[in-house]
Amino acid sequence: MSDSTGSQLPPGSLPPSRIEAHHSKDDAIKDLFGVPSRPVVRTATAPQFIANDDELEESEGMPLPSAGRQRSQNPAVIVPAPRVPTNLKETGLGLGAMAEFVLKELYIHGNMFGADIARQLRLPFPILDEALRFLKDQRCVEVSQGDLLGRVSYRFSLTDMGRVRARECFESCRYAGPAPVTLEQYVEQCRRQAVSGVYCHPQTIMQAFQGMVLKPGLLDEIGPAVCSGRSIFVYGPPGNGKTMIAKGLGRYLNLYCGEIYVPYAIQTENSIITVFDPILHKTTDDAEQPTTGNPAQTTSAGYNTSSGSLVVGNGVADPRWRRIRRPVVITGGELTLDMLELQYSKVSQFYAAPLHIKANGGVFLIDDFGRQLVSPRDLLNRWILPLEERIDYLTLATGRKFSVPFEQLTIFSTNLDPGDLVDDAFLRRIRHKIKIEAPSRPLFTEIFKMACEQRQIIFREEAVEYLYSNHYDRGRLPRSSDPRDLLEIVVAICRFRNIAVEVSQKLIADAAARFFYTG
């Protein structure tokens, strides 16, 4: 079992799942425990590839800035953390739901200290203790070992009746792990950490793009787009830095707009939707995560000997949430309409959030727009309402719809003519349109120099002169990515010939002959 994203038991460990309507789960738990399984939230109006800062590599011929690897030092931007619940009501979960999660953990692990149950569910022990007392009264849980530190140090295990009821819980939904937050709690936190109206001015955005060679005036176009938090349409010939602009914006958000919080899972309409993705979300709170073990030996991990309770995490933020760097989620030609909807598993009977929801609070780049398997018109129709209203509507397997925030900086990037892809109605909803053109010769020369410096190669003007006289002045458009690609070929040729790496005219000619397609 994974305690970060929920888990599914291995095949054969439980009886075959029976797929039931979600409302029948309420009835089943009510029959089992005599209380509703969880409060039902009904609201219709509530408000691949990933590149994080440490994973961003040189792309499109423009080097990475060293500032992109620094943590934000701007004390003015601190995203408020979700408040730690102090009682069951503040979690948003009912007693039946909490008992259900406890049963699942004990079924998976056999017997557990009270402290370890709290750590697995990411909730303070006094909240879980109410569910443990209830399950003991229902003869589902027994105490197999006690300790002088109090109930948090008791070792709990399931009775035969408890194991039967745990199986029934798994048949309804196989999610196990950190307790979910409610949809309302998720919406509230998303609004606190939205990208709209973020802090931005010329000096700060230059810091995020420091080390890149950009055409004059480009940051003056990017800056207002960041301030608005609205969508951006970036277009122009390939290989000139459109993807790097999106990554640079992600660095800017992380430098000056604070870290954000993402829940392990949310709950709505009696359904569980996992949101935290360890591949897409880069955590910054790993040192604060709880560890397992006997509370008598791990008092520094959060056990309060004076109050007899357990504080999970740092005691400041709700541990059902992870603190992360603002994500930069990139999707390309593989994007389909199904990827923008909830991903439901009929075996596990819970959902995974779509990509754009996992990108909330960060940057969502639709790269190579117009080359997806789905037509541009269908894809744009899917985006019209979210771009305009900043909310999106998702549909459960039961047919019920609910709204979620659409709070990311959405960037469409294409090499094609925008007039051939979209109509005026859609272009109106994309507030900022930035054209990235082929670099001028002075700009190309600066990019070539920087690419040489990165590889510790001595720059020679004759290499640029050869490229222009034999290729670019004869009709081929220069690209910002050409210096990087040509130098990679030069390095490979020199390694094969066992000679020193240099950018002589002959080596550049050999590299160009391999790289440029002449038909």
Short mmCIF file of C-alpha atoms in Angstrom, two decimals:
data_model
loop_
_atom_site.label_atom_id
_atom_site.label_comp_id
_atom_site.label_asym_id
_atom_site.label_seq_id
_atom_site.Cartn_x
_atom_site.Cartn_y
_atom_site.Cartn_z
CA MET A 1 0.00 0.00 0.00
CA SER A 2 1.17 3.52 -0.77
CA ASP A 3 0.43 6.08 1.92
CA SER A 4 0.83 9.04 -0.45
CA THR A 5 -1.77 8.40 -3.07
CA GLY A 6 -4.08 5.76 -1.64
CA SER A 7 -3.73 2.07 -2.43
CA GLN A 8 -5.43 -0.90 -3.98
CA LEU A 9 -5.04 -4.34 -2.45
CA PRO A 10 -3.30 -6.91 -4.64
CA PRO A 11 -5.52 -9.30 -6.61
CA GLY A 12 -6.72 -12.25 -4.59
CA SER A 13 -6.51 -10.60 -1.19
CA LEU A 14 -10.22 -9.80 -1.15
CA PRO A 15 -13.34 -11.42 -2.55
CA PRO A 16 -14.29 -10.29 -6.07
CA SER A 17 -15.48 -6.69 -6.10
CA ARG A 18 -19.10 -5.99 -6.73
CA ILE A 19 -19.82 -2.72 -8.45
CA GLU A 20 -22.57 -0.84 -6.66
CA ALA A 21 -24.23 2.51 -7.09
CA HIS A 22 -22.69 5.11 -4.78
CA HIS A 23 -25.90 5.64 -2.85
CA SER A 24 -25.96 1.96 -1.87
CA LYS A 25 -22.67 2.45 -0.03
CA ASP A 26 -24.40 4.87 2.32
CA ASP A 27 -27.09 2.32 3.05
CA ALA A 28 -24.56 -0.46 3.58
CA ILE A 29 -22.47 1.49 6.08
CA LYS A 30 -25.57 2.71 7.85
CA ASP A 31 -26.67 -0.90 8.28
CA LEU A 32 -23.21 -1.90 9.45
CA PHE A 33 -22.58 0.88 11.92
CA GLY A 34 -25.93 2.52 12.54
CA VAL A 35 -24.68 5.92 11.31
CA PRO A 36 -24.40 7.52 7.85
CA SER A 37 -21.09 6.74 6.12
CA ARG A 38 -20.30 10.38 5.31
CA PRO A 39 -22.13 13.62 4.79
CA VAL A 40 -23.26 13.98 1.17
CA VAL A 41 -22.05 17.14 -0.53
CA ARG A 42 -24.30 18.31 -3.34
CA THR A 43 -23.14 21.38 -5.14
CA ALA A 44 -23.15 22.49 -8.73
CA THR A 45 -21.91 25.99 -8.16
CA ALA A 46 -18.90 25.49 -5.88
CA PRO A 47 -16.63 27.78 -6.87
CA GLN A 48 2.56 13.84 -20.18
CA PHE A 49 4.80 14.89 -18.91
CA ILE A 50 5.95 17.01 -16.06
CA ALA A 51 8.80 19.41 -15.73
CA ASN A 52 9.60 20.68 -12.25
CA ASP A 53 12.44 23.11 -11.57
CA ASP A 54 14.98 20.41 -10.78
CA GLU A 55 13.98 18.52 -13.89
CA LEU A 56 13.90 21.40 -16.36
CA GLU A 57 16.64 20.84 -18.86
CA GLU A 58 18.02 23.07 -21.56
CA SER A 59 15.43 23.23 -24.30
CA GLU A 60 14.75 25.12 -27.50
CA GLY A 61 18.34 26.44 -27.48
CA MET A 62 17.92 28.66 -24.43
CA PRO A 63 19.91 27.78 -21.27
CA LEU A 64 18.40 27.45 -17.84
CA PRO A 65 18.86 30.23 -15.32
CA SER A 66 20.57 29.37 -12.06
CA ALA A 67 17.90 31.40 -10.28
CA GLY A 68 15.35 28.78 -11.24
CA ARG A 69 16.87 26.41 -8.70
CA GLN A 70 16.63 28.81 -5.80
CA ARG A 71 13.80 28.83 -3.34
CA SER A 72 11.69 31.95 -3.18
CA GLN A 73 13.13 34.54 -0.84
CA ASN A 74 10.19 36.92 -1.14
CA PRO A 75 8.67 37.07 2.37
CA ALA A 76 5.60 38.94 1.13
CA VAL A 77 4.15 35.89 -0.61
CA ILE A 78 3.15 33.12 1.78
CA VAL A 79 0.18 30.96 0.80
CA PRO A 80 -1.95 30.27 3.90
CA ALA A 81 -1.80 26.61 4.90
CA PRO A 82 -4.98 24.54 5.38
CA ARG A 83 -5.85 24.60 9.06
CA VAL A 84 -5.31 21.46 11.14
CA PRO A 85 -8.69 20.01 12.18
CA THR A 86 -9.26 19.80 15.92
CA ASN A 87 -12.37 17.62 15.89
CA LEU A 88 -14.28 15.27 13.62
CA LYS A 89 -16.64 17.98 12.37
CA GLU A 90 -13.75 20.12 11.08
CA THR A 91 -12.48 17.23 8.94
CA GLY A 92 -15.73 17.31 6.96
CA LEU A 93 -16.05 13.53 7.38
CA GLY A 94 -18.71 11.65 9.26
CA LEU A 95 -18.11 9.09 11.99
CA GLY A 96 -19.03 6.24 9.65
CA ALA A 97 -16.49 7.37 7.05
CA MET A 98 -13.77 7.69 9.67
CA ALA A 99 -14.56 4.22 11.01
CA GLU A 100 -14.39 2.88 7.48
CA PHE A 101 -10.88 4.27 6.93
CA VAL A 102 -9.71 2.87 10.28
CA LEU A 103 -11.06 -0.59 9.40
CA LYS A 104 -9.20 -0.56 6.09
CA GLU A 105 -5.89 0.36 7.69
CA LEU A 106 -6.19 -2.35 10.35
CA TYR A 107 -7.21 -4.90 7.71
CA ILE A 108 -4.12 -4.11 5.62
CA HIS A 109 -1.58 -3.90 8.46
CA GLY A 110 -2.97 -6.49 10.87
CA ASN A 111 -2.48 -4.62 14.16
CA MET A 112 -1.27 -1.08 14.68
CA PHE A 113 -0.41 1.41 17.37
CA GLY A 114 -2.94 4.19 17.65
CA ALA A 115 -0.18 6.60 16.67
CA ASP A 116 0.49 4.70 13.45
CA ILE A 117 -3.18 4.74 12.47
CA ALA A 118 -3.11 8.51 12.91
CA ARG A 119 0.00 8.80 10.78
CA GLN A 120 -1.46 6.65 8.00
CA LEU A 121 -4.68 8.68 7.88
CA ARG A 122 -2.83 11.99 8.42
CA LEU A 123 -5.12 13.10 11.23
CA PRO A 124 -4.57 13.89 14.93
CA PHE A 125 -5.17 10.85 17.11
CA PRO A 126 -7.99 12.39 19.23
CA ILE A 127 -10.11 12.59 16.05
CA LEU A 128 -9.48 8.94 15.21
CA ASP A 129 -9.96 7.85 18.80
CA GLU A 130 -13.65 8.65 18.50
CA ALA A 131 -13.91 6.18 15.61
CA LEU A 132 -11.82 3.59 17.50
CA ARG A 133 -14.11 3.81 20.53
CA PHE A 134 -17.12 3.46 18.28
CA LEU A 135 -15.65 0.40 16.54
CA LYS A 136 -14.79 -1.15 19.91
CA ASP A 137 -18.40 -0.69 21.02
CA GLN A 138 -19.47 -2.38 17.78
CA ARG A 139 -17.11 -5.29 18.58
CA CYS A 140 -15.07 -4.65 15.43
CA VAL A 141 -11.84 -3.61 17.15
CA GLU A 142 -10.00 -4.87 20.21
CA VAL A 143 -6.97 -3.67 22.15
CA SER A 144 -4.21 -6.29 22.05
CA GLN A 145 -1.60 -4.30 23.98
CA GLY A 146 -1.59 -1.22 26.21
CA ASP A 147 1.01 1.27 27.38
CA LEU A 148 1.37 3.91 30.05
CA LEU A 149 1.40 6.69 27.46
CA GLY A 150 -2.34 6.35 26.91
CA ARG A 151 -4.58 5.20 24.09
CA VAL A 152 -2.28 6.63 21.41
CA SER A 153 0.21 3.89 22.38
CA TYR A 154 -2.37 1.06 22.47
CA ARG A 155 -2.04 -1.63 19.83
CA PHE A 156 -5.36 -2.16 18.04
CA SER A 157 -6.45 -5.11 15.93
CA LEU A 158 -9.61 -6.31 14.17
CA THR A 159 -11.99 -8.89 15.53
CA ASP A 160 -13.59 -11.47 13.24
CA MET A 161 -16.57 -9.17 12.84
CA GLY A 162 -14.22 -6.26 12.08
CA ARG A 163 -12.52 -8.20 9.30
CA VAL A 164 -15.89 -8.99 7.72
CA ARG A 165 -16.90 -5.35 7.79
CA ALA A 166 -13.51 -4.24 6.45
CA ARG A 167 -13.99 -6.52 3.44
CA GLU A 168 -17.40 -5.01 2.84
CA CYS A 169 -15.84 -1.54 2.94
CA PHE A 170 -13.21 -2.55 0.39
CA GLU A 171 -15.89 -3.98 -1.91
CA SER A 172 -17.53 -0.57 -1.98
CA CYS A 173 -14.32 1.45 -2.52
CA ARG A 174 -10.73 0.21 -2.40
CA TYR A 175 -9.17 3.56 -1.60
CA ALA A 176 -6.96 3.38 1.49
CA GLY A 177 -4.49 5.90 2.80
CA PRO A 178 -4.65 9.54 3.90
CA ALA A 179 -8.17 10.71 4.70
CA PRO A 180 -9.69 12.90 1.98
CA VAL A 181 -10.65 16.55 2.31
CA THR A 182 -14.06 17.82 1.27
CA LEU A 183 -14.73 19.52 -2.05
CA GLU A 184 -15.52 22.76 -0.23
CA GLN A 185 -12.15 22.68 1.55
CA TYR A 186 -10.37 22.06 -1.75
CA VAL A 187 -12.17 24.93 -3.47
CA GLU A 188 -11.36 27.32 -0.64
CA GLN A 189 -7.65 26.46 -0.70
CA CYS A 190 -7.45 26.72 -4.51
CA ARG A 191 -8.80 30.27 -4.32
CA ARG A 192 -6.12 31.18 -1.77
CA GLN A 193 -3.30 30.02 -4.03
CA ALA A 194 -4.67 31.08 -7.43
CA VAL A 195 -2.34 32.40 -10.12
CA SER A 196 -4.62 35.33 -10.95
CA GLY A 197 -3.36 38.66 -9.65
CA VAL A 198 0.10 37.38 -8.74
CA TYR A 199 2.99 39.71 -7.87
CA CYS A 200 4.92 40.63 -11.03
CA HIS A 201 7.02 43.52 -12.33
CA PRO A 202 9.94 43.83 -14.81
CA GLN A 203 12.74 43.26 -12.30
CA THR A 204 11.25 40.08 -10.86
CA ILE A 205 10.35 38.48 -14.17
CA MET A 206 13.85 39.24 -15.48
CA GLN A 207 15.19 37.27 -12.52
CA ALA A 208 13.16 34.19 -13.49
CA PHE A 209 14.42 34.35 -17.08
CA GLN A 210 17.98 35.26 -16.14
CA GLY A 211 20.52 33.38 -18.23
CA MET A 212 18.22 33.03 -21.22
CA VAL A 213 18.84 34.88 -24.46
CA LEU A 214 15.53 36.49 -25.40
CA LYS A 215 14.56 38.96 -28.07
CA PRO A 216 14.18 42.56 -26.84
CA GLY A 217 10.69 43.34 -25.61
CA LEU A 218 9.59 39.72 -25.10
CA LEU A 219 9.41 40.03 -21.31
CA ASP A 220 7.26 43.15 -21.75
CA GLU A 221 4.73 40.90 -23.49
CA ILE A 222 5.00 38.08 -20.97
CA GLY A 223 4.75 40.25 -17.84
CA PRO A 224 1.15 41.53 -18.26
CA ALA A 225 0.03 37.99 -19.07
CA VAL A 226 1.45 36.79 -15.75
CA CYS A 227 -0.20 39.66 -13.87
CA SER A 228 -3.60 38.79 -15.32
CA GLY A 229 -3.33 35.06 -14.63
CA ARG A 230 -5.25 34.54 -17.85
CA SER A 231 -4.52 32.15 -20.73
CA ILE A 232 -1.70 32.73 -23.20
CA PHE A 233 -1.45 31.72 -26.85
CA VAL A 234 2.19 31.34 -27.96
CA TYR A 235 2.80 30.73 -31.64
CA GLY A 236 5.60 30.81 -34.18
CA PRO A 237 8.04 28.55 -36.03
CA PRO A 238 9.39 25.52 -34.15
CA GLY A 239 12.56 25.50 -32.11
CA ASN A 240 12.46 29.10 -30.90
CA GLY A 241 11.68 28.78 -27.21
CA LYS A 242 7.91 28.47 -26.82
CA THR A 243 8.22 25.56 -24.40
CA MET A 244 10.99 27.29 -22.48
CA ILE A 245 8.73 30.30 -21.94
CA ALA A 246 6.21 28.06 -20.18
CA LYS A 247 8.95 26.55 -18.03
CA GLY A 248 10.32 30.00 -17.26
CA LEU A 249 6.87 31.08 -16.09
CA GLY A 250 6.78 28.06 -13.83
CA ARG A 251 10.09 29.14 -12.32
CA TYR A 252 8.74 32.64 -11.83
CA LEU A 253 5.68 31.37 -9.95
CA ASN A 254 7.93 29.33 -7.67
CA LEU A 255 10.36 32.17 -7.09
CA TYR A 256 7.84 34.87 -6.22
CA CYS A 257 4.39 33.40 -5.66
CA GLY A 258 4.96 30.93 -2.84
CA GLU A 259 4.53 27.19 -2.48
CA ILE A 260 1.05 25.72 -2.59
CA TYR A 261 -0.88 22.84 -1.00
CA VAL A 262 -2.42 19.84 -2.73
CA PRO A 263 -4.61 17.25 -0.99
CA TYR A 264 -3.97 13.55 -1.25
CA ALA A 265 -7.64 13.12 -2.18
CA ILE A 266 -10.95 14.93 -2.14
CA GLN A 267 -14.42 13.61 -1.45
CA THR A 268 -17.66 14.64 -3.08
CA GLU A 269 -20.97 12.89 -3.67
CA ASN A 270 -19.68 9.92 -1.62
CA SER A 271 -16.85 9.44 -4.13
CA ILE A 272 -13.08 9.63 -3.62
CA ILE A 273 -10.89 11.50 -6.15
CA THR A 274 -7.11 11.32 -5.78
CA VAL A 275 -5.33 14.59 -6.57
CA PHE A 276 -1.76 14.40 -5.27
CA ASP A 277 0.53 12.82 -7.86
CA PRO A 278 4.15 12.16 -6.77
CA ILE A 279 5.26 12.29 -10.41
CA LEU A 280 3.69 15.67 -11.17
CA HIS A 281 3.97 17.32 -7.77
CA LYS A 282 7.36 18.10 -6.27
CA THR A 283 7.01 18.14 -2.49
CA THR A 284 8.86 20.52 -0.18
CA ASP A 285 7.66 19.11 3.16
CA ASP A 286 9.31 15.68 3.14
CA ALA A 287 11.20 16.38 6.38
CA GLU A 288 7.89 17.11 8.12
CA GLN A 289 6.21 13.84 7.19
CA PRO A 290 5.40 11.47 10.07
CA THR A 291 7.31 8.24 10.65
CA THR A 292 6.00 4.96 12.03
CA GLY A 293 7.01 3.31 15.27
CA ASN A 294 6.17 2.94 18.92
CA PRO A 295 5.05 6.33 20.33
CA ALA A 296 7.15 5.63 23.43
CA GLN A 297 10.23 5.71 21.21
CA THR A 298 9.22 8.52 18.84
CA THR A 299 8.02 11.37 21.03
CA SER A 300 9.92 13.84 18.84
CA ALA A 301 7.71 12.84 15.89
CA GLY A 302 4.74 14.57 17.40
CA TYR A 303 3.58 12.78 20.53
CA ASN A 304 2.58 15.22 23.23
CA THR A 305 3.19 13.51 26.56
CA SER A 306 1.40 16.24 28.49
CA SER A 307 -1.87 16.03 26.56
CA GLY A 308 -1.72 12.39 25.49
CA SER A 309 -2.38 13.25 21.86
CA LEU A 310 -0.51 12.92 18.60
CA VAL A 311 0.30 15.86 16.34
CA VAL A 312 0.81 14.57 12.80
CA GLY A 313 3.20 16.60 10.62
CA ASN A 314 4.35 20.03 11.72
CA GLY A 315 1.17 20.88 13.61
CA VAL A 316 0.64 23.99 11.44
CA ALA A 317 -0.81 22.63 8.17
CA ASP A 318 -3.47 19.96 7.80
CA PRO A 319 -1.35 16.83 7.10
CA ARG A 320 -3.95 15.58 4.61
CA TRP A 321 -2.35 18.14 2.27
CA ARG A 322 1.17 18.18 0.80
CA ARG A 323 3.16 21.36 0.34
CA ILE A 324 4.59 21.46 -3.19
CA ARG A 325 6.29 23.73 -5.67
CA ARG A 326 3.87 25.16 -8.19
CA PRO A 327 3.61 22.49 -10.90
CA VAL A 328 4.45 22.87 -14.58
CA VAL A 329 2.42 20.23 -16.39
CA ILE A 330 3.10 19.76 -20.09
CA THR A 331 1.03 17.69 -22.48
CA GLY A 332 1.48 17.42 -26.24
CA GLY A 333 0.08 15.53 -29.17
CA GLU A 334 -1.04 12.66 -26.94
CA LEU A 335 -3.78 14.77 -25.33
CA THR A 336 -7.33 13.47 -25.78
CA LEU A 337 -10.69 14.63 -24.43
CA ASP A 338 -10.80 11.63 -22.07
CA MET A 339 -7.65 12.88 -20.36
CA LEU A 340 -9.53 16.03 -19.36
CA GLU A 341 -12.16 14.05 -17.44
CA LEU A 342 -12.12 12.07 -14.20
CA GLN A 343 -10.33 8.75 -14.57
CA TYR A 344 -12.53 6.10 -12.94
CA SER A 345 -11.29 2.62 -12.07
CA LYS A 346 -14.07 0.03 -12.02
CA VAL A 347 -11.82 -2.28 -10.01
CA SER A 348 -10.73 0.21 -7.36
CA GLN A 349 -13.98 2.21 -7.53
CA PHE A 350 -12.40 5.60 -6.99
CA TYR A 351 -11.24 8.35 -9.33
CA ALA A 352 -8.02 10.11 -10.34
CA ALA A 353 -8.19 13.82 -11.10
CA PRO A 354 -7.45 14.92 -14.70
CA LEU A 355 -4.21 16.66 -15.67
CA HIS A 356 -5.51 20.23 -15.64
CA ILE A 357 -6.85 19.83 -12.09
CA LYS A 358 -3.46 18.55 -10.95
CA ALA A 359 -1.98 21.69 -12.54
CA ASN A 360 -4.10 24.05 -10.40
CA GLY A 361 -1.93 26.78 -8.91
CA GLY A 362 0.77 26.31 -11.55
CA VAL A 363 1.24 26.21 -15.32
CA PHE A 364 -0.61 23.93 -17.75
CA LEU A 365 1.00 23.87 -21.20
CA ILE A 366 -0.79 22.37 -24.19
CA ASP A 367 2.22 21.95 -26.47
CA ASP A 368 2.04 21.28 -30.23
CA PHE A 369 -1.54 22.53 -30.20
CA GLY A 370 -3.34 21.41 -33.35
CA ARG A 371 -1.46 18.10 -33.57
CA GLN A 372 -3.52 16.23 -30.98
CA LEU A 373 -5.48 13.11 -31.81
CA VAL A 374 -8.66 15.11 -31.17
CA SER A 375 -9.58 17.94 -33.53
CA PRO A 376 -8.70 21.50 -32.41
CA ARG A 377 -12.35 22.49 -32.59
CA ASP A 378 -13.46 19.76 -30.17
CA LEU A 379 -10.61 20.52 -27.81
CA LEU A 380 -11.34 24.23 -27.85
CA ASN A 381 -15.04 23.68 -27.20
CA ARG A 382 -14.01 21.76 -24.07
CA TRP A 383 -11.94 24.74 -22.88
CA ILE A 384 -14.26 27.68 -23.63
CA LEU A 385 -16.17 27.71 -20.34
CA PRO A 386 -13.18 27.01 -18.04
CA LEU A 387 -11.15 29.78 -19.67
CA GLU A 388 -13.98 32.28 -19.34
CA GLU A 389 -15.39 31.40 -15.91
CA ARG A 390 -12.28 29.90 -14.25
CA ILE A 391 -14.26 26.84 -13.22
CA ASP A 392 -14.61 23.41 -14.78
CA TYR A 393 -17.35 20.81 -14.46
CA LEU A 394 -16.48 17.16 -13.95
CA THR A 395 -18.83 14.19 -14.17
CA LEU A 396 -18.91 11.15 -11.89
CA ALA A 397 -19.74 7.64 -13.07
CA THR A 398 -23.21 8.15 -11.56
CA GLY A 399 -23.82 11.04 -13.97
CA ARG A 400 -23.67 13.71 -11.26
CA LYS A 401 -21.69 16.84 -12.10
CA PHE A 402 -19.75 19.11 -9.78
CA SER A 403 -17.60 22.19 -10.30
CA VAL A 404 -13.93 22.64 -9.44
CA PRO A 405 -11.60 25.65 -9.73
CA PHE A 406 -9.72 26.13 -12.99
CA GLU A 407 -6.89 28.14 -11.43
CA GLN A 408 -3.77 27.68 -13.49
CA LEU A 409 -1.85 29.69 -16.07
CA THR A 410 -2.97 27.94 -19.25
CA ILE A 411 -0.64 28.21 -22.23
CA PHE A 412 -1.41 27.04 -25.76
CA SER A 413 1.71 26.60 -27.88
CA THR A 414 1.64 25.88 -31.61
CA ASN A 415 3.84 25.91 -34.69
CA LEU A 416 0.81 26.26 -36.95
CA ASP A 417 -1.03 29.36 -38.09
CA PRO A 418 -3.56 30.26 -35.36
CA GLY A 419 -6.02 31.39 -38.04
CA ASP A 420 -6.19 27.81 -39.33
CA LEU A 421 -6.83 26.37 -35.87
CA VAL A 422 -9.25 28.61 -33.99
CA ASP A 423 -12.03 31.07 -34.65
CA ASP A 424 -12.50 34.59 -33.30
CA ALA A 425 -14.80 33.42 -30.48
CA PHE A 426 -12.04 31.32 -28.99
CA LEU A 427 -9.26 33.82 -29.62
CA ARG A 428 -11.28 36.40 -27.70
CA ARG A 429 -11.12 34.17 -24.62
CA ILE A 430 -7.35 33.91 -24.84
CA ARG A 431 -6.38 37.32 -23.55
CA HIS A 432 -2.69 37.32 -24.44
CA LYS A 433 -1.17 36.27 -27.76
CA ILE A 434 2.61 36.20 -28.12
CA LYS A 435 4.41 35.53 -31.37
CA ILE A 436 7.86 33.96 -31.13
CA GLU A 437 9.80 34.62 -34.30
CA ALA A 438 13.07 33.27 -35.65
CA PRO A 439 16.11 34.93 -33.99
CA SER A 440 18.00 37.71 -35.70
CA ARG A 441 21.67 37.12 -36.49
CA PRO A 442 22.95 39.02 -33.42
CA LEU A 443 20.53 37.10 -31.17
CA PHE A 444 21.49 33.79 -32.81
CA THR A 445 25.16 34.58 -32.23
CA GLU A 446 24.51 35.26 -28.53
CA ILE A 447 22.65 31.96 -28.19
CA PHE A 448 25.51 30.13 -29.92
CA LYS A 449 28.05 31.74 -27.56
CA MET A 450 26.08 30.71 -24.49
CA ALA A 451 25.63 27.16 -25.78
CA CYS A 452 29.41 26.94 -26.23
CA GLU A 453 30.03 28.28 -22.73
CA GLN A 454 27.73 25.65 -21.24
CA ARG A 455 29.76 22.90 -22.91
CA GLN A 456 33.12 24.56 -22.22
CA ILE A 457 33.82 24.88 -25.94
CA ILE A 458 35.67 27.89 -27.35
CA PHE A 459 33.32 29.93 -29.53
CA ARG A 460 34.42 30.80 -33.05
CA GLU A 461 32.66 33.36 -35.21
CA GLU A 462 33.50 31.34 -38.32
CA ALA A 463 30.93 28.72 -37.28
CA VAL A 464 28.10 31.25 -37.33
CA GLU A 465 29.44 32.77 -40.58
CA TYR A 466 29.39 29.34 -42.23
CA LEU A 467 25.81 28.62 -41.13
CA TYR A 468 24.51 31.90 -42.47
CA SER A 469 26.40 31.90 -45.76
CA ASN A 470 25.55 28.28 -46.56
CA HIS A 471 22.12 27.83 -45.00
CA TYR A 472 20.28 30.72 -43.36
CA ASP A 473 21.01 33.29 -46.07
CA ARG A 474 19.76 30.78 -48.63
CA GLY A 475 16.21 30.53 -47.34
CA ARG A 476 16.41 28.33 -44.23
CA LEU A 477 15.09 30.02 -41.09
CA PRO A 478 17.50 29.97 -38.15
CA ARG A 479 16.12 28.46 -34.95
CA SER A 480 17.10 29.18 -31.37
CA SER A 481 17.56 25.45 -30.82
CA ASP A 482 20.03 25.00 -33.71
CA PRO A 483 23.19 25.87 -31.70
CA ARG A 484 22.37 23.27 -29.05
CA ASP A 485 21.54 20.58 -31.62
CA LEU A 486 24.55 21.27 -33.84
CA LEU A 487 26.95 21.31 -30.90
CA GLU A 488 25.64 17.95 -29.70
CA ILE A 489 26.46 16.51 -33.13
CA VAL A 490 29.90 18.16 -33.11
CA VAL A 491 30.66 16.62 -29.70
CA ALA A 492 29.56 13.19 -30.95
CA ILE A 493 31.76 13.47 -34.07
CA CYS A 494 34.79 14.47 -32.01
CA ARG A 495 34.28 11.64 -29.54
CA PHE A 496 34.04 9.14 -32.39
CA ARG A 497 37.19 10.48 -34.04
CA ASN A 498 38.95 10.80 -30.68
CA ILE A 499 39.87 14.43 -31.28
CA ALA A 500 39.53 17.59 -29.22
CA VAL A 501 36.11 19.24 -29.36
CA GLU A 502 36.06 22.51 -31.27
CA VAL A 503 33.67 24.43 -33.50
CA SER A 504 35.80 24.68 -36.60
CA GLN A 505 34.17 25.38 -39.94
CA LYS A 506 34.80 21.80 -41.08
CA LEU A 507 33.17 20.25 -38.02
CA ILE A 508 30.18 22.60 -38.22
CA ALA A 509 29.84 21.71 -41.91
CA ASP A 510 29.85 18.00 -41.04
CA ALA A 511 27.26 18.55 -38.30
CA ALA A 512 25.04 20.68 -40.56
CA ALA A 513 25.16 18.03 -43.30
CA ARG A 514 23.77 15.50 -40.85
CA PHE A 515 21.29 17.83 -39.15
CA PHE A 516 19.67 19.86 -41.92
CA TYR A 517 17.27 18.04 -44.21
CA THR A 518 17.81 19.09 -47.82
CA GLY A 519 15.19 16.90 -49.50
#
